[in-house]
Amino acid sequence: MKATAEACANQGLIKYWGKTDEKLRLPTNDSISCCLEALRTRTTVEFSERYATDSFVLNGTPTQDPRVVGHLDLMRSLGGSRLKARVESRNGFPASAGYASSASGFAALTLAGATALGLGLSEAELSRLARRGSGSASRSIPGGFAELVAGADDAHTFARGLAGPDDLDFRTVVVTVGAEAKKVSSREGMRITAETSPLFPARIGYLPGMLAAMRSALAKKEAARVAHLAETDTMNMHACMITSEPPLLYWAPGTIEVIRAVASFRDEGVVGYVSIDAGQNVFVNTTSRHAGTLEERLRSLPGVSQVLLSRPGGPARTTDEHLF
Ligand code: DP6
């Protein structure tokens, strides 16, 4: 009863920020993302009578994580199993890159755990299950460019692919400006924003048009338009965050340095647009033609500590290369 899976992290292009049900992790709005090939997590799960308790090792360090145990419980309940599990997980990107790995982590844990238990789930069912661990993880199951549809209930809320990773000439420069963990979790942050930001209702009203524009840009394979729309939505979501009570300002000085630099590169004809999730680091989305120039220029900025170039990533998949 051992299985291993690999999944990519993803960035929100039209962001998920707000829930209608915290326990089931039902999102307020549909969201669209792009998986990042350079940010992958591999996870091995083994259920066995040999284990008296669940254990979890992340990047070589034994870790207590109630969310992981809660997710194992959920999978056990689906499989009618009482067996405890050994879980090992490894991120294929430097810890110093400053990326929380909940999307890739819960997608890999879901696929590995469901496979080890022989649950025989479809892609939609796996995505639903991954969503219970972390909303954004649902989009790392289909991979590529995916949409998490905010259905009325658990059964209707899962992600589906809108475009494959190679359908668009899309590249992302992953720019690290700091590695500290965010002070307010996404779960807490989105609740505060939904409850207190006067701009949040306006965001909900604006989203259907943005989602339609993003679906259309993806269908037409317009990579630069996808990148531009993601920047517009980044500013909209962060405006809601900043106008929350208490204000949620995830940006660091380096974040603003990158935003300004990317705008000035664009004035010189280098196409790039920023996208920022709930943190200080920046995704700079572009096309293959401009990726190298952006990578080089961004690396030389004083506030930038690390730069990785990524293609869009594929779906979560199982592998025989177990971690133990
Ligand atoms: C800002 O998936 O981390 O990255 O469901 O509470 O675990 P939980 O939240 P999470 O939220 C990610 C939000 C975001 C935007 C996005 O990815 O769309």
mmCIF file of C-alpha atoms in Angstrom, residues 134-317:
data_model
loop_
_atom_site.group_PDB
_atom_site.id
_atom_site.type_symbol
_atom_site.label_atom_id
_atom_site.label_comp_id
_atom_site.label_asym_id
_atom_site.label_seq_id
_atom_site.Cartn_x
_atom_site.Cartn_y
_atom_site.Cartn_z
ATOM 1 C CA SER A 134 -5.906 23.408 0.050
ATOM 2 C CA GLY A 135 -8.203 25.129 -2.439
ATOM 3 C CA SER A 136 -5.433 25.883 -4.921
ATOM 4 C CA ALA A 137 -4.234 22.237 -4.817
ATOM 5 C CA SER A 138 -7.356 21.229 -6.758
ATOM 6 C CA ARG A 139 -5.917 23.046 -9.791
ATOM 7 C CA SER A 140 -2.606 21.167 -9.622
ATOM 8 C CA ILE A 141 -4.392 17.858 -10.347
ATOM 9 C CA PRO A 142 -5.290 18.604 -14.013
ATOM 10 C CA GLY A 143 -2.186 20.810 -14.322
ATOM 11 C CA GLY A 144 -1.517 23.137 -17.254
ATOM 12 C CA PHE A 145 -3.973 26.030 -17.272
ATOM 13 C CA ALA A 146 -6.864 24.964 -15.037
ATOM 14 C CA GLU A 147 -10.098 26.416 -13.708
ATOM 15 C CA LEU A 148 -11.477 25.666 -10.246
ATOM 16 C CA VAL A 149 -15.220 25.996 -10.678
ATOM 17 C CA ALA A 150 -16.987 27.285 -7.569
ATOM 18 C CA GLY A 151 -19.945 24.902 -7.521
ATOM 19 C CA ALA A 152 -22.860 24.965 -5.112
ATOM 20 C CA ASP A 153 -21.507 22.063 -3.054
ATOM 21 C CA ASP A 154 -18.547 19.739 -2.583
ATOM 22 C CA ALA A 155 -19.589 17.413 -5.415
ATOM 23 C CA HIS A 156 -19.615 20.205 -7.988
ATOM 24 C CA THR A 157 -16.443 22.034 -6.930
ATOM 25 C CA PHE A 158 -13.346 20.773 -8.703
ATOM 26 C CA ALA A 159 -10.826 21.932 -11.278
ATOM 27 C CA ARG A 160 -10.752 21.095 -14.965
ATOM 28 C CA GLY A 161 -8.103 21.786 -17.572
ATOM 29 C CA LEU A 162 -8.648 24.751 -19.900
ATOM 30 C CA ALA A 163 -5.392 24.387 -21.859
ATOM 31 C CA GLY A 164 -2.410 22.047 -21.784
ATOM 32 C CA PRO A 165 1.023 23.199 -20.629
ATOM 33 C CA ASP A 166 2.351 23.440 -24.184
ATOM 34 C CA ASP A 167 -0.715 25.008 -25.771
ATOM 35 C CA LEU A 168 0.534 28.536 -25.154
ATOM 36 C CA ASP A 169 3.964 30.103 -25.577
ATOM 37 C CA PHE A 170 3.895 31.107 -21.911
ATOM 38 C CA ARG A 171 6.829 31.420 -19.528
ATOM 39 C CA THR A 172 7.124 32.496 -15.909
ATOM 40 C CA VAL A 173 10.134 34.024 -14.228
ATOM 41 C CA VAL A 174 9.738 33.092 -10.564
ATOM 42 C CA VAL A 175 11.321 35.952 -8.622
ATOM 43 C CA THR A 176 12.187 35.550 -4.949
ATOM 44 C CA VAL A 177 12.566 38.707 -2.899
ATOM 45 C CA GLY A 178 12.472 37.010 0.505
ATOM 46 C CA ALA A 179 12.045 33.559 2.012
ATOM 47 C CA GLU A 180 10.129 34.366 5.198
ATOM 48 C CA ALA A 181 6.823 32.572 5.575
ATOM 49 C CA LYS A 182 3.768 34.791 5.285
ATOM 50 C CA LYS A 183 2.482 36.043 8.638
ATOM 51 C CA VAL A 184 -1.194 35.585 7.835
ATOM 52 C CA SER A 185 -2.230 32.271 6.260
ATOM 53 C CA SER A 186 -4.374 32.253 3.127
ATOM 54 C CA ARG A 187 -7.197 30.708 5.096
ATOM 55 C CA GLU A 188 -7.197 33.469 7.699
ATOM 56 C CA GLY A 189 -6.394 36.225 5.192
ATOM 57 C CA MET A 190 -9.231 35.435 2.831
ATOM 58 C CA ARG A 191 -11.710 35.361 5.681
ATOM 59 C CA ILE A 192 -10.571 38.790 6.908
ATOM 60 C CA THR A 193 -10.782 40.246 3.395
ATOM 61 C CA ALA A 194 -14.229 38.834 2.644
ATOM 62 C CA GLU A 195 -15.564 40.097 5.958
ATOM 63 C CA THR A 196 -13.994 43.544 6.059
ATOM 64 C CA SER A 197 -12.756 44.939 2.744
ATOM 65 C CA PRO A 198 -15.253 47.413 1.248
ATOM 66 C CA LEU A 199 -13.725 46.558 -2.122
ATOM 67 C CA PHE A 200 -14.496 42.831 -1.874
ATOM 68 C CA PRO A 201 -18.125 43.109 -3.123
ATOM 69 C CA ALA A 202 -16.827 45.119 -6.080
ATOM 70 C CA ARG A 203 -14.296 42.356 -6.788
ATOM 71 C CA ILE A 204 -17.068 39.758 -6.822
ATOM 72 C CA GLY A 205 -18.976 41.906 -9.321
ATOM 73 C CA TYR A 206 -15.946 42.376 -11.582
ATOM 74 C CA LEU A 207 -14.815 38.735 -11.612
ATOM 75 C CA PRO A 208 -17.271 37.214 -14.141
ATOM 76 C CA GLY A 209 -16.026 39.582 -16.854
ATOM 77 C CA MET A 210 -12.375 38.899 -15.961
ATOM 78 C CA LEU A 211 -12.913 35.145 -15.949
ATOM 79 C CA ALA A 212 -14.585 35.339 -19.359
ATOM 80 C CA ALA A 213 -11.694 37.432 -20.695
ATOM 81 C CA MET A 214 -9.132 34.946 -19.325
ATOM 82 C CA ARG A 215 -10.969 31.900 -20.756
ATOM 83 C CA SER A 216 -11.101 33.629 -24.127
ATOM 84 C CA ALA A 217 -7.392 34.568 -24.052
ATOM 85 C CA LEU A 218 -6.495 30.968 -23.205
ATOM 86 C CA ALA A 219 -8.728 29.559 -25.940
ATOM 87 C CA LYS A 220 -7.064 31.921 -28.443
ATOM 88 C CA LYS A 221 -3.615 31.012 -27.038
ATOM 89 C CA GLU A 222 -2.811 34.697 -26.455
ATOM 90 C CA ALA A 223 0.017 34.344 -23.940
ATOM 91 C CA ALA A 224 0.739 38.073 -23.509
ATOM 92 C CA ARG A 225 -2.960 38.789 -22.940
ATOM 93 C CA VAL A 226 -3.125 36.010 -20.324
ATOM 94 C CA ALA A 227 -0.142 37.590 -18.565
ATOM 95 C CA HIS A 228 -1.677 41.074 -18.730
ATOM 96 C CA LEU A 229 -5.036 39.914 -17.319
ATOM 97 C CA ALA A 230 -3.244 38.115 -14.473
ATOM 98 C CA GLU A 231 -1.484 41.379 -13.554
ATOM 99 C CA THR A 232 -4.795 43.243 -13.557
ATOM 100 C CA ASP A 233 -6.320 40.639 -11.259
ATOM 101 C CA THR A 234 -3.263 40.670 -9.000
ATOM 102 C CA MET A 235 -3.748 44.385 -8.371
ATOM 103 C CA ASN A 236 -7.470 43.890 -7.775
ATOM 104 C CA MET A 237 -6.949 41.110 -5.218
ATOM 105 C CA HIS A 238 -4.152 42.977 -3.406
ATOM 106 C CA ALA A 239 -6.287 46.149 -3.297
ATOM 107 C CA CYS A 240 -8.899 44.080 -1.442
ATOM 108 C CA MET A 241 -6.223 42.658 0.865
ATOM 109 C CA ILE A 242 -4.721 46.069 1.650
ATOM 110 C CA THR A 243 -8.152 47.564 2.395
ATOM 111 C CA SER A 244 -9.023 44.774 4.854
ATOM 112 C CA GLU A 245 -9.195 45.421 8.595
ATOM 113 C CA PRO A 246 -6.525 44.764 9.767
ATOM 114 C CA PRO A 247 -4.791 45.540 6.447
ATOM 115 C CA LEU A 248 -3.081 42.589 4.775
ATOM 116 C CA LEU A 249 0.006 43.901 3.068
ATOM 117 C CA TYR A 250 1.902 40.872 1.805
ATOM 118 C CA TRP A 251 4.389 42.908 -0.235
ATOM 119 C CA ALA A 252 7.982 43.664 0.799
ATOM 120 C CA PRO A 253 10.125 46.500 -0.612
ATOM 121 C CA GLY A 254 11.582 44.016 -3.131
ATOM 122 C CA THR A 255 8.087 43.221 -4.395
ATOM 123 C CA ILE A 256 7.530 46.855 -5.345
ATOM 124 C CA GLU A 257 10.999 47.076 -6.873
ATOM 125 C CA VAL A 258 10.085 44.167 -9.189
ATOM 126 C CA ILE A 259 6.661 45.623 -10.072
ATOM 127 C CA ARG A 260 8.254 48.941 -11.054
ATOM 128 C CA ALA A 261 11.115 47.325 -12.951
ATOM 129 C CA VAL A 262 8.776 45.112 -14.987
ATOM 130 C CA ALA A 263 6.666 48.161 -15.942
ATOM 131 C CA SER A 264 9.772 50.045 -17.064
ATOM 132 C CA PHE A 265 11.089 47.040 -19.064
ATOM 133 C CA ARG A 266 7.737 46.982 -20.804
ATOM 134 C CA ASP A 267 8.165 50.624 -21.806
ATOM 135 C CA GLU A 268 11.342 49.464 -23.555
ATOM 136 C CA GLY A 269 9.467 46.714 -25.406
ATOM 137 C CA VAL A 270 10.273 43.741 -23.127
ATOM 138 C CA VAL A 271 6.896 42.071 -22.582
ATOM 139 C CA GLY A 272 6.316 40.978 -18.983
ATOM 140 C CA TYR A 273 3.546 41.295 -16.404
ATOM 141 C CA VAL A 274 3.594 40.564 -12.681
ATOM 142 C CA SER A 275 1.401 38.153 -10.768
ATOM 143 C CA ILE A 276 1.541 37.927 -6.965
ATOM 144 C CA ASP A 277 -0.279 35.439 -4.739
ATOM 145 C CA ALA A 278 -0.529 35.789 -0.949
ATOM 146 C CA GLY A 279 3.116 36.606 -0.361
ATOM 147 C CA GLN A 280 5.994 38.860 -1.210
ATOM 148 C CA ASN A 281 7.457 36.967 -4.166
ATOM 149 C CA VAL A 282 6.584 37.741 -7.755
ATOM 150 C CA PHE A 283 5.788 35.686 -10.841
ATOM 151 C CA VAL A 284 6.727 37.599 -13.974
ATOM 152 C CA ASN A 285 4.744 36.137 -16.851
ATOM 153 C CA THR A 286 5.984 36.489 -20.387
ATOM 154 C CA THR A 287 6.569 34.645 -23.676
ATOM 155 C CA SER A 288 9.604 32.536 -24.641
ATOM 156 C CA ARG A 289 10.958 35.448 -26.706
ATOM 157 C CA HIS A 290 11.316 37.764 -23.707
ATOM 158 C CA ALA A 291 11.945 35.213 -20.944
ATOM 159 C CA GLY A 292 15.767 35.221 -21.143
ATOM 160 C CA THR A 293 16.030 39.028 -21.125
ATOM 161 C CA LEU A 294 13.648 39.304 -18.178
ATOM 162 C CA GLU A 295 15.444 36.566 -16.268
ATOM 163 C CA GLU A 296 18.782 38.340 -16.699
ATOM 164 C CA ARG A 297 17.472 41.806 -15.861
ATOM 165 C CA LEU A 298 15.476 40.655 -12.837
ATOM 166 C CA ARG A 299 18.451 38.732 -11.448
ATOM 167 C CA SER A 300 20.485 41.942 -11.358
ATOM 168 C CA LEU A 301 17.978 43.868 -9.203
ATOM 169 C CA PRO A 302 19.354 44.508 -5.678
ATOM 170 C CA GLY A 303 16.177 43.335 -3.885
ATOM 171 C CA VAL A 304 16.032 40.013 -5.729
ATOM 172 C CA SER A 305 17.596 36.960 -4.088
ATOM 173 C CA GLN A 306 16.725 34.222 -6.562
ATOM 174 C CA VAL A 307 15.302 33.784 -10.055
ATOM 175 C CA LEU A 308 13.942 30.604 -11.686
ATOM 176 C CA LEU A 309 12.566 30.300 -15.193
ATOM 177 C CA SER A 310 9.584 27.990 -15.544
ATOM 178 C CA ARG A 311 7.456 26.537 -18.288
ATOM 179 C CA PRO A 312 3.831 25.695 -17.561
ATOM 180 C CA GLY A 313 3.661 22.367 -15.711
ATOM 181 C CA GLY A 314 1.671 19.230 -16.489
ATOM 182 C CA PRO A 315 -0.847 17.224 -14.460
ATOM 183 C CA ALA A 316 -0.150 15.451 -11.177
ATOM 184 C CA ARG A 317 1.200 11.978 -11.948
#
